[in-house]
Short mmCIF file of N, CA and C and ligand atoms in Angstrom, two decimals:
data_model
loop_
_atom_site.label_atom_id
_atom_site.label_comp_id
_atom_site.label_asym_id
_atom_site.label_seq_id
_atom_site.Cartn_x
_atom_site.Cartn_y
_atom_site.Cartn_z
N MET A 1 26.82 -188.13 211.19
CA MET A 1 26.28 -188.52 209.88
C MET A 1 26.36 -187.33 208.93
N ALA A 2 26.29 -187.63 207.67
CA ALA A 2 26.38 -186.56 206.67
C ALA A 2 25.46 -186.86 205.51
N LYS A 3 24.83 -185.80 205.04
CA LYS A 3 23.99 -185.89 203.87
C LYS A 3 24.87 -185.62 202.65
N LEU A 4 24.77 -186.46 201.64
CA LEU A 4 25.68 -186.36 200.50
C LEU A 4 24.93 -185.96 199.24
N PRO A 5 25.60 -185.23 198.32
CA PRO A 5 24.94 -184.86 197.06
C PRO A 5 24.72 -186.07 196.16
N ILE A 6 23.58 -186.07 195.47
CA ILE A 6 23.19 -187.18 194.60
C ILE A 6 23.47 -186.83 193.14
N LEU A 7 24.19 -187.69 192.45
CA LEU A 7 24.47 -187.49 191.01
C LEU A 7 23.16 -187.58 190.23
N GLU A 8 23.05 -186.79 189.17
CA GLU A 8 21.84 -186.81 188.35
C GLU A 8 22.13 -187.16 186.89
N PHE A 9 21.23 -187.99 186.31
CA PHE A 9 21.25 -188.31 184.88
C PHE A 9 21.33 -187.02 184.08
N PRO A 10 22.13 -186.93 183.00
CA PRO A 10 22.94 -188.00 182.39
C PRO A 10 24.41 -188.04 182.82
N ASP A 11 24.69 -187.75 184.09
CA ASP A 11 26.08 -187.79 184.58
C ASP A 11 26.69 -189.17 184.29
N GLU A 12 27.80 -189.18 183.60
CA GLU A 12 28.43 -190.45 183.19
C GLU A 12 28.91 -191.29 184.38
N ARG A 13 29.13 -190.64 185.52
CA ARG A 13 29.59 -191.40 186.70
C ARG A 13 28.54 -192.41 187.16
N LEU A 14 27.26 -192.15 186.81
CA LEU A 14 26.20 -193.11 187.13
C LEU A 14 26.34 -194.40 186.33
N ARG A 15 27.23 -194.39 185.33
CA ARG A 15 27.44 -195.58 184.47
C ARG A 15 28.57 -196.47 184.97
N THR A 16 29.17 -196.10 186.10
CA THR A 16 30.28 -196.89 186.66
C THR A 16 29.77 -198.18 187.29
N LYS A 17 30.47 -199.28 187.04
CA LYS A 17 30.14 -200.54 187.69
C LYS A 17 30.83 -200.58 189.06
N ALA A 18 30.07 -200.86 190.09
CA ALA A 18 30.59 -200.83 191.46
C ALA A 18 31.38 -202.09 191.79
N ALA A 19 32.38 -201.94 192.66
CA ALA A 19 33.23 -203.07 193.07
C ALA A 19 32.69 -203.69 194.37
N PRO A 20 32.83 -205.01 194.52
CA PRO A 20 32.37 -205.66 195.75
C PRO A 20 33.07 -205.10 197.00
N VAL A 21 32.37 -205.11 198.12
CA VAL A 21 32.95 -204.76 199.42
C VAL A 21 33.68 -206.00 199.92
N GLU A 22 34.95 -205.82 200.33
CA GLU A 22 35.71 -206.99 200.80
C GLU A 22 35.50 -207.25 202.27
N THR A 23 35.45 -206.17 203.07
CA THR A 23 35.25 -206.32 204.51
C THR A 23 34.25 -205.28 204.98
N VAL A 24 33.26 -205.72 205.72
CA VAL A 24 32.28 -204.77 206.26
C VAL A 24 32.85 -204.22 207.57
N ASP A 25 33.56 -203.09 207.44
CA ASP A 25 34.22 -202.49 208.60
C ASP A 25 33.53 -201.17 208.97
N ASP A 26 34.12 -200.44 209.92
CA ASP A 26 33.49 -199.20 210.40
C ASP A 26 33.35 -198.17 209.28
N GLU A 27 34.29 -198.17 208.35
CA GLU A 27 34.21 -197.22 207.25
C GLU A 27 32.97 -197.50 206.38
N VAL A 28 32.70 -198.78 206.14
CA VAL A 28 31.51 -199.16 205.37
C VAL A 28 30.25 -198.81 206.16
N ARG A 29 30.28 -199.05 207.48
CA ARG A 29 29.11 -198.71 208.32
C ARG A 29 28.85 -197.20 208.31
N GLN A 30 29.93 -196.40 208.29
CA GLN A 30 29.76 -194.95 208.20
C GLN A 30 29.11 -194.56 206.87
N LEU A 31 29.56 -195.21 205.79
CA LEU A 31 28.97 -194.98 204.47
C LEU A 31 27.47 -195.31 204.50
N VAL A 32 27.13 -196.44 205.10
CA VAL A 32 25.73 -196.87 205.21
C VAL A 32 24.91 -195.81 205.96
N ASP A 33 25.44 -195.31 207.08
CA ASP A 33 24.71 -194.29 207.86
C ASP A 33 24.52 -193.01 207.06
N ASP A 34 25.55 -192.60 206.34
CA ASP A 34 25.45 -191.39 205.50
C ASP A 34 24.42 -191.60 204.38
N MET A 35 24.40 -192.80 203.83
CA MET A 35 23.44 -193.10 202.75
C MET A 35 22.01 -193.11 203.29
N LEU A 36 21.80 -193.67 204.48
CA LEU A 36 20.44 -193.66 205.07
C LEU A 36 19.99 -192.23 205.30
N GLU A 37 20.85 -191.39 205.84
CA GLU A 37 20.49 -189.99 206.08
C GLU A 37 20.15 -189.29 204.75
N THR A 38 20.97 -189.55 203.74
CA THR A 38 20.76 -188.94 202.42
C THR A 38 19.45 -189.40 201.80
N MET A 39 19.17 -190.71 201.91
CA MET A 39 17.93 -191.28 201.35
C MET A 39 16.70 -190.72 202.06
N TYR A 40 16.71 -190.71 203.40
CA TYR A 40 15.54 -190.22 204.14
C TYR A 40 15.32 -188.74 203.85
N ASP A 41 16.39 -187.97 203.80
CA ASP A 41 16.29 -186.54 203.53
C ASP A 41 15.68 -186.27 202.15
N ALA A 42 16.03 -187.13 201.19
CA ALA A 42 15.55 -186.94 199.81
C ALA A 42 14.19 -187.62 199.60
N ARG A 43 13.68 -188.28 200.63
CA ARG A 43 12.38 -188.97 200.57
C ARG A 43 12.35 -190.07 199.52
N GLY A 44 13.43 -190.80 199.43
CA GLY A 44 13.46 -191.95 198.52
C GLY A 44 13.20 -193.23 199.31
N ILE A 45 12.93 -194.31 198.59
CA ILE A 45 12.76 -195.61 199.26
C ILE A 45 14.00 -196.49 199.07
N GLY A 46 14.98 -195.98 198.35
CA GLY A 46 16.22 -196.72 198.17
C GLY A 46 17.33 -195.79 197.71
N LEU A 47 18.56 -196.20 197.93
CA LEU A 47 19.71 -195.42 197.43
C LEU A 47 20.89 -196.37 197.25
N ALA A 48 21.53 -196.29 196.09
CA ALA A 48 22.73 -197.09 195.83
C ALA A 48 23.94 -196.17 195.96
N ALA A 49 25.06 -196.71 196.43
CA ALA A 49 26.28 -195.91 196.64
C ALA A 49 26.70 -195.20 195.35
N THR A 50 26.47 -195.85 194.22
CA THR A 50 26.77 -195.26 192.90
C THR A 50 26.20 -193.83 192.79
N GLN A 51 24.99 -193.64 193.36
CA GLN A 51 24.31 -192.35 193.23
C GLN A 51 24.99 -191.23 194.00
N ILE A 52 25.84 -191.59 194.97
CA ILE A 52 26.61 -190.57 195.68
C ILE A 52 28.08 -190.64 195.28
N ASP A 53 28.32 -191.24 194.12
CA ASP A 53 29.66 -191.28 193.52
C ASP A 53 30.65 -192.13 194.33
N VAL A 54 30.12 -193.15 195.00
CA VAL A 54 30.98 -194.13 195.69
C VAL A 54 30.72 -195.46 194.99
N HIS A 55 31.75 -196.01 194.35
CA HIS A 55 31.51 -197.13 193.45
C HIS A 55 31.82 -198.47 194.09
N ARG A 56 31.05 -198.72 195.17
CA ARG A 56 31.14 -199.96 195.93
C ARG A 56 29.73 -200.52 196.05
N ARG A 57 29.64 -201.86 196.23
CA ARG A 57 28.32 -202.51 196.15
C ARG A 57 27.57 -202.41 197.48
N VAL A 58 27.04 -201.22 197.72
CA VAL A 58 26.31 -200.91 198.96
C VAL A 58 25.00 -200.22 198.58
N VAL A 59 23.91 -200.70 199.19
CA VAL A 59 22.57 -200.15 198.94
C VAL A 59 21.86 -200.00 200.28
N VAL A 60 21.06 -198.95 200.42
CA VAL A 60 20.14 -198.86 201.55
C VAL A 60 18.72 -198.72 200.99
N MET A 61 17.75 -199.16 201.78
CA MET A 61 16.35 -199.14 201.34
C MET A 61 15.47 -199.01 202.56
N ASP A 62 14.29 -198.44 202.37
CA ASP A 62 13.25 -198.48 203.39
C ASP A 62 11.93 -198.24 202.68
N VAL A 63 11.14 -199.28 202.54
CA VAL A 63 9.86 -199.13 201.83
C VAL A 63 8.70 -198.92 202.80
N SER A 64 9.00 -198.76 204.10
CA SER A 64 7.92 -198.53 205.08
C SER A 64 7.40 -197.10 204.95
N ASP A 65 6.21 -196.85 205.52
CA ASP A 65 5.60 -195.51 205.43
C ASP A 65 6.22 -194.54 206.42
N ASP A 66 6.85 -195.07 207.47
CA ASP A 66 7.30 -194.19 208.56
C ASP A 66 8.81 -194.31 208.82
N ASN A 67 9.57 -194.67 207.78
CA ASN A 67 11.03 -194.77 207.91
C ASN A 67 11.46 -195.68 209.06
N SER A 68 10.68 -196.73 209.29
CA SER A 68 10.95 -197.57 210.46
C SER A 68 11.66 -198.87 210.10
N GLN A 69 11.86 -199.11 208.76
CA GLN A 69 12.44 -200.40 208.38
C GLN A 69 13.63 -200.28 207.45
N PRO A 70 14.72 -199.66 207.97
CA PRO A 70 15.92 -199.56 207.13
C PRO A 70 16.47 -200.94 206.78
N LEU A 71 16.85 -201.10 205.52
CA LEU A 71 17.48 -202.34 205.06
C LEU A 71 18.84 -201.98 204.50
N VAL A 72 19.83 -202.79 204.81
CA VAL A 72 21.19 -202.58 204.31
C VAL A 72 21.55 -203.77 203.44
N LEU A 73 21.96 -203.51 202.21
CA LEU A 73 22.31 -204.57 201.26
C LEU A 73 23.75 -204.35 200.80
N ILE A 74 24.63 -205.20 201.26
CA ILE A 74 26.03 -205.12 200.83
C ILE A 74 26.30 -206.34 199.95
N ASN A 75 26.95 -206.10 198.80
CA ASN A 75 27.17 -207.15 197.79
C ASN A 75 25.89 -207.93 197.48
N PRO A 76 24.78 -207.22 197.21
CA PRO A 76 23.52 -207.93 196.99
C PRO A 76 23.54 -208.75 195.70
N ARG A 77 22.78 -209.85 195.72
CA ARG A 77 22.51 -210.65 194.52
C ARG A 77 21.05 -211.05 194.61
N TYR A 78 20.41 -211.18 193.46
CA TYR A 78 19.05 -211.69 193.55
C TYR A 78 18.82 -212.70 192.44
N THR A 79 17.87 -213.60 192.69
CA THR A 79 17.42 -214.51 191.63
C THR A 79 15.91 -214.40 191.55
N PRO A 80 15.38 -214.34 190.32
CA PRO A 80 13.93 -214.28 190.15
C PRO A 80 13.30 -215.55 190.71
N ILE A 81 12.11 -215.41 191.30
CA ILE A 81 11.30 -216.57 191.67
C ILE A 81 10.17 -216.62 190.64
N GLY A 82 10.23 -217.61 189.76
CA GLY A 82 9.29 -217.67 188.63
C GLY A 82 9.73 -216.70 187.56
N ASP A 83 8.99 -216.65 186.46
CA ASP A 83 9.42 -215.71 185.43
C ASP A 83 8.38 -214.62 185.14
N GLU A 84 7.43 -214.50 186.05
CA GLU A 84 6.41 -213.48 185.89
C GLU A 84 7.01 -212.08 186.12
N LYS A 85 6.62 -211.15 185.24
CA LYS A 85 7.05 -209.75 185.43
C LYS A 85 5.82 -208.88 185.64
N GLU A 86 6.03 -207.72 186.23
CA GLU A 86 4.93 -206.74 186.34
C GLU A 86 5.47 -205.35 186.06
N LEU A 87 4.56 -204.48 185.64
CA LEU A 87 4.91 -203.08 185.38
C LEU A 87 4.58 -202.26 186.61
N LEU A 88 5.50 -201.39 187.00
CA LEU A 88 5.23 -200.49 188.12
C LEU A 88 5.87 -199.16 187.78
N SER A 89 5.20 -198.09 188.15
CA SER A 89 5.75 -196.77 187.87
C SER A 89 6.92 -196.50 188.82
N GLU A 90 8.09 -196.22 188.25
CA GLU A 90 9.29 -195.99 189.04
C GLU A 90 9.76 -194.55 188.96
N GLY A 91 10.34 -194.11 190.06
CA GLY A 91 11.04 -192.84 190.07
C GLY A 91 12.47 -193.13 190.45
N CYS A 92 13.33 -192.12 190.38
CA CYS A 92 14.73 -192.30 190.77
C CYS A 92 15.25 -190.97 191.28
N LEU A 93 15.94 -191.00 192.40
CA LEU A 93 16.49 -189.75 192.97
C LEU A 93 17.52 -189.13 192.02
N SER A 94 18.05 -189.91 191.09
CA SER A 94 19.00 -189.39 190.11
C SER A 94 18.32 -188.87 188.85
N ILE A 95 16.99 -189.03 188.79
CA ILE A 95 16.21 -188.52 187.64
C ILE A 95 14.95 -187.85 188.19
N PRO A 96 15.13 -186.79 189.00
CA PRO A 96 14.00 -186.22 189.72
C PRO A 96 12.91 -185.72 188.77
N GLU A 97 11.67 -185.91 189.22
CA GLU A 97 10.47 -185.41 188.53
C GLU A 97 10.11 -186.20 187.27
N HIS A 98 10.76 -187.34 187.05
CA HIS A 98 10.40 -188.18 185.91
C HIS A 98 10.02 -189.57 186.41
N TYR A 99 8.96 -190.10 185.84
CA TYR A 99 8.44 -191.40 186.27
C TYR A 99 8.10 -192.21 185.02
N ALA A 100 8.29 -193.51 185.10
CA ALA A 100 7.93 -194.35 183.96
C ALA A 100 7.68 -195.77 184.43
N GLU A 101 6.82 -196.46 183.71
CA GLU A 101 6.53 -197.86 184.02
C GLU A 101 7.68 -198.72 183.53
N VAL A 102 8.17 -199.57 184.43
CA VAL A 102 9.30 -200.44 184.11
C VAL A 102 8.90 -201.87 184.44
N PRO A 103 9.18 -202.82 183.53
CA PRO A 103 8.89 -204.23 183.85
C PRO A 103 9.99 -204.81 184.72
N ARG A 104 9.60 -205.45 185.81
CA ARG A 104 10.56 -206.11 186.71
C ARG A 104 9.97 -207.46 187.11
N TYR A 105 10.84 -208.38 187.57
CA TYR A 105 10.32 -209.63 188.13
C TYR A 105 9.40 -209.32 189.31
N LEU A 106 8.28 -210.02 189.34
CA LEU A 106 7.30 -209.84 190.41
C LEU A 106 7.87 -210.26 191.76
N LYS A 107 8.62 -211.41 191.75
CA LYS A 107 9.16 -211.96 193.00
C LYS A 107 10.63 -212.27 192.82
N VAL A 108 11.42 -211.93 193.82
CA VAL A 108 12.84 -212.27 193.78
C VAL A 108 13.30 -212.78 195.15
N GLN A 109 14.37 -213.55 195.10
CA GLN A 109 15.05 -213.95 196.34
C GLN A 109 16.33 -213.14 196.41
N LEU A 110 16.48 -212.40 197.51
CA LEU A 110 17.66 -211.55 197.73
C LEU A 110 18.64 -212.26 198.65
N ASN A 111 19.93 -212.14 198.29
CA ASN A 111 21.02 -212.56 199.17
C ASN A 111 21.95 -211.38 199.33
N ALA A 112 22.28 -211.02 200.57
CA ALA A 112 23.16 -209.87 200.78
C ALA A 112 23.84 -209.99 202.15
N LEU A 113 24.76 -209.08 202.41
CA LEU A 113 25.35 -208.95 203.75
C LEU A 113 24.69 -207.77 204.44
N ASP A 114 24.53 -207.87 205.76
CA ASP A 114 23.99 -206.75 206.53
C ASP A 114 25.14 -205.89 207.07
N ARG A 115 24.82 -204.92 207.93
CA ARG A 115 25.84 -203.98 208.39
C ARG A 115 26.86 -204.63 209.32
N ASN A 116 26.59 -205.87 209.74
CA ASN A 116 27.59 -206.60 210.54
C ASN A 116 28.37 -207.60 209.70
N GLY A 117 28.13 -207.58 208.40
CA GLY A 117 28.84 -208.50 207.52
C GLY A 117 28.25 -209.90 207.53
N GLU A 118 27.06 -210.04 208.13
CA GLU A 118 26.39 -211.35 208.17
C GLU A 118 25.54 -211.53 206.92
N THR A 119 25.56 -212.72 206.35
CA THR A 119 24.73 -213.05 205.19
C THR A 119 23.27 -213.18 205.60
N TYR A 120 22.37 -212.66 204.78
CA TYR A 120 20.95 -212.94 205.00
C TYR A 120 20.27 -213.13 203.67
N GLU A 121 19.08 -213.70 203.73
CA GLU A 121 18.27 -213.92 202.53
C GLU A 121 16.88 -213.41 202.82
N LEU A 122 16.22 -212.90 201.79
CA LEU A 122 14.80 -212.60 201.96
C LEU A 122 14.08 -212.72 200.63
N GLU A 123 12.81 -213.06 200.73
CA GLU A 123 11.96 -213.13 199.54
C GLU A 123 11.17 -211.85 199.47
N ALA A 124 11.15 -211.26 198.28
CA ALA A 124 10.46 -209.98 198.14
C ALA A 124 9.52 -210.04 196.96
N GLU A 125 8.43 -209.26 197.05
CA GLU A 125 7.58 -209.06 195.89
C GLU A 125 7.04 -207.65 195.90
N GLY A 126 6.39 -207.27 194.80
CA GLY A 126 5.79 -205.94 194.72
C GLY A 126 6.85 -204.85 194.75
N LEU A 127 6.55 -203.78 195.50
CA LEU A 127 7.44 -202.60 195.51
C LEU A 127 8.85 -202.94 195.97
N LEU A 128 8.96 -203.77 197.02
CA LEU A 128 10.29 -204.13 197.53
C LEU A 128 11.09 -204.87 196.45
N ALA A 129 10.43 -205.77 195.72
CA ALA A 129 11.11 -206.50 194.65
C ALA A 129 11.56 -205.55 193.53
N HIS A 130 10.69 -204.61 193.18
CA HIS A 130 11.06 -203.61 192.17
C HIS A 130 12.27 -202.80 192.62
N CYS A 131 12.23 -202.40 193.89
CA CYS A 131 13.30 -201.56 194.42
C CYS A 131 14.63 -202.32 194.41
N ILE A 132 14.62 -203.59 194.81
CA ILE A 132 15.85 -204.40 194.81
C ILE A 132 16.45 -204.43 193.40
N GLN A 133 15.60 -204.63 192.39
CA GLN A 133 16.10 -204.72 191.01
C GLN A 133 16.59 -203.36 190.52
N HIS A 134 15.89 -202.29 190.92
CA HIS A 134 16.29 -200.92 190.55
C HIS A 134 17.66 -200.58 191.16
N GLU A 135 17.85 -200.92 192.44
CA GLU A 135 19.13 -200.60 193.12
C GLU A 135 20.27 -201.46 192.57
N TYR A 136 19.97 -202.74 192.31
CA TYR A 136 21.00 -203.61 191.74
C TYR A 136 21.48 -203.03 190.41
N ASP A 137 20.52 -202.56 189.61
CA ASP A 137 20.87 -201.94 188.33
C ASP A 137 21.84 -200.77 188.53
N HIS A 138 21.60 -199.92 189.54
CA HIS A 138 22.53 -198.80 189.79
C HIS A 138 23.96 -199.29 189.96
N LEU A 139 24.13 -200.40 190.71
CA LEU A 139 25.48 -200.92 190.95
C LEU A 139 26.14 -201.39 189.66
N GLU A 140 25.31 -201.69 188.66
CA GLU A 140 25.81 -202.11 187.34
C GLU A 140 25.88 -200.95 186.36
N GLY A 141 25.54 -199.74 186.82
CA GLY A 141 25.56 -198.58 185.93
C GLY A 141 24.34 -198.46 185.03
N VAL A 142 23.25 -199.11 185.43
CA VAL A 142 22.02 -199.10 184.63
C VAL A 142 20.96 -198.25 185.30
N LEU A 143 20.21 -197.49 184.49
CA LEU A 143 19.15 -196.60 185.00
C LEU A 143 17.82 -196.99 184.40
N PHE A 144 16.71 -196.61 185.06
CA PHE A 144 15.41 -197.06 184.55
C PHE A 144 15.12 -196.51 183.15
N VAL A 145 15.70 -195.37 182.81
CA VAL A 145 15.48 -194.82 181.46
C VAL A 145 16.04 -195.74 180.37
N ASP A 146 16.95 -196.64 180.74
CA ASP A 146 17.52 -197.56 179.76
C ASP A 146 16.48 -198.56 179.24
N TYR A 147 15.36 -198.71 179.99
CA TYR A 147 14.30 -199.63 179.58
C TYR A 147 13.28 -198.93 178.68
N LEU A 148 13.41 -197.62 178.51
CA LEU A 148 12.46 -196.85 177.69
C LEU A 148 12.94 -196.78 176.25
N SER A 149 12.07 -196.30 175.37
CA SER A 149 12.46 -196.12 173.98
C SER A 149 13.52 -195.01 173.92
N PRO A 150 14.40 -195.05 172.90
CA PRO A 150 15.40 -193.99 172.75
C PRO A 150 14.76 -192.60 172.72
N LEU A 151 13.58 -192.52 172.13
CA LEU A 151 12.88 -191.22 172.04
C LEU A 151 12.52 -190.69 173.42
N LYS A 152 11.93 -191.56 174.26
CA LYS A 152 11.55 -191.13 175.62
C LYS A 152 12.79 -190.81 176.46
N ARG A 153 13.82 -191.64 176.30
CA ARG A 153 15.05 -191.43 177.07
C ARG A 153 15.67 -190.08 176.69
N ASP A 154 15.67 -189.77 175.41
CA ASP A 154 16.24 -188.52 174.93
C ASP A 154 15.47 -187.31 175.42
N ARG A 155 14.14 -187.47 175.48
CA ARG A 155 13.29 -186.39 175.98
C ARG A 155 13.64 -186.10 177.44
N ILE A 156 13.81 -187.16 178.22
CA ILE A 156 14.15 -186.99 179.64
C ILE A 156 15.56 -186.39 179.76
N ARG A 157 16.49 -186.85 178.91
CA ARG A 157 17.85 -186.30 178.96
C ARG A 157 17.84 -184.79 178.72
N LYS A 158 17.08 -184.37 177.71
CA LYS A 158 17.02 -182.94 177.39
C LYS A 158 16.42 -182.12 178.53
N LYS A 159 15.35 -182.66 179.15
CA LYS A 159 14.73 -181.94 180.27
C LYS A 159 15.69 -181.86 181.46
N MET A 160 16.44 -182.92 181.68
CA MET A 160 17.40 -182.90 182.80
C MET A 160 18.53 -181.90 182.52
N GLN A 161 18.97 -181.85 181.26
CA GLN A 161 20.04 -180.90 180.91
C GLN A 161 19.57 -179.47 181.08
N LYS A 162 18.30 -179.24 180.74
CA LYS A 162 17.71 -177.91 180.91
C LYS A 162 17.66 -177.56 182.41
N ARG A 163 17.24 -178.55 183.22
CA ARG A 163 17.19 -178.35 184.68
C ARG A 163 18.57 -177.99 185.23
N HIS A 164 19.61 -178.68 184.74
CA HIS A 164 20.95 -178.42 185.27
C HIS A 164 21.46 -177.05 184.84
N LYS A 165 21.08 -176.66 183.63
CA LYS A 165 21.48 -175.32 183.15
C LYS A 165 20.78 -174.24 184.00
N GLN A 166 19.48 -174.46 184.27
CA GLN A 166 18.73 -173.49 185.09
C GLN A 166 19.32 -173.41 186.48
N MET A 167 19.72 -174.56 187.03
CA MET A 167 20.31 -174.56 188.38
C MET A 167 21.64 -173.83 188.38
N GLN A 168 22.37 -173.95 187.28
CA GLN A 168 23.66 -173.27 187.17
C GLN A 168 23.48 -171.75 187.04
N ASP A 169 22.47 -171.37 186.23
CA ASP A 169 22.27 -169.95 185.96
C ASP A 169 21.69 -169.22 187.18
N ALA A 170 20.99 -169.97 188.03
CA ALA A 170 20.32 -169.33 189.18
C ALA A 170 21.30 -168.79 190.22
O1 GNR B 1 12.45 -193.40 195.69
C1 GNR B 1 12.43 -194.27 194.81
N1 GNR B 1 11.24 -194.82 194.44
C2 GNR B 1 11.12 -195.96 193.64
C3 GNR B 1 9.86 -196.29 193.15
C4 GNR B 1 9.67 -197.43 192.38
C5 GNR B 1 10.75 -198.24 192.10
C6 GNR B 1 12.02 -197.92 192.56
C7 GNR B 1 12.20 -196.79 193.33
S1 GNR B 1 13.78 -196.41 193.95
C8 GNR B 1 13.69 -194.67 194.16
C9 GNR B 1 14.92 -194.14 194.87
C10 GNR B 1 16.13 -194.34 194.00
O2 GNR B 1 16.43 -193.63 193.08
N2 GNR B 1 16.87 -195.40 194.24
O3 GNR B 1 17.93 -195.66 193.48
NI1 NI B 2 17.43 -194.84 191.52
#
């Protein structure tokens, strides 16, 4: 397995729309394993392939407290259940140290392929539902800052640029 570097906002590569996976083969399974290692190491609850500069529709997630429930989502799709939304404070491994409340559907039905290429469905709500929508957005090149006012987004962009400059100078 390998831990991979995570792209950070405002890197334009995060704006790439990911292509569907045609066959869930060993190469895709290796990508999934590398993404799980990268996500657990970074202490995130989800990671989209887009974030490691691989533009294919692959997501990993684990919302458990003890890293015991890895979820693999290949070519995920979701449909809202009802039209109720809720606000939840979100973070993103591509926007470290910044958090903001984002409105998401409270409940969604997920359809995806697992690591064996088998279709599955699940109903999610709360944090898992938020995470599914957040990761799906990554595959479309969308980030949580896109839901904020231009002023807040710009403030975060400037702080991230400062962080990258400091990392370069160090
Ligand atoms: O670690 C993460 N926490 C989180 C919290 C609320 C809603 C979504 C997330 S996903 C995020 C990891 C990440 O950046 N996934 O793309
Ligand atoms: Ni994210």
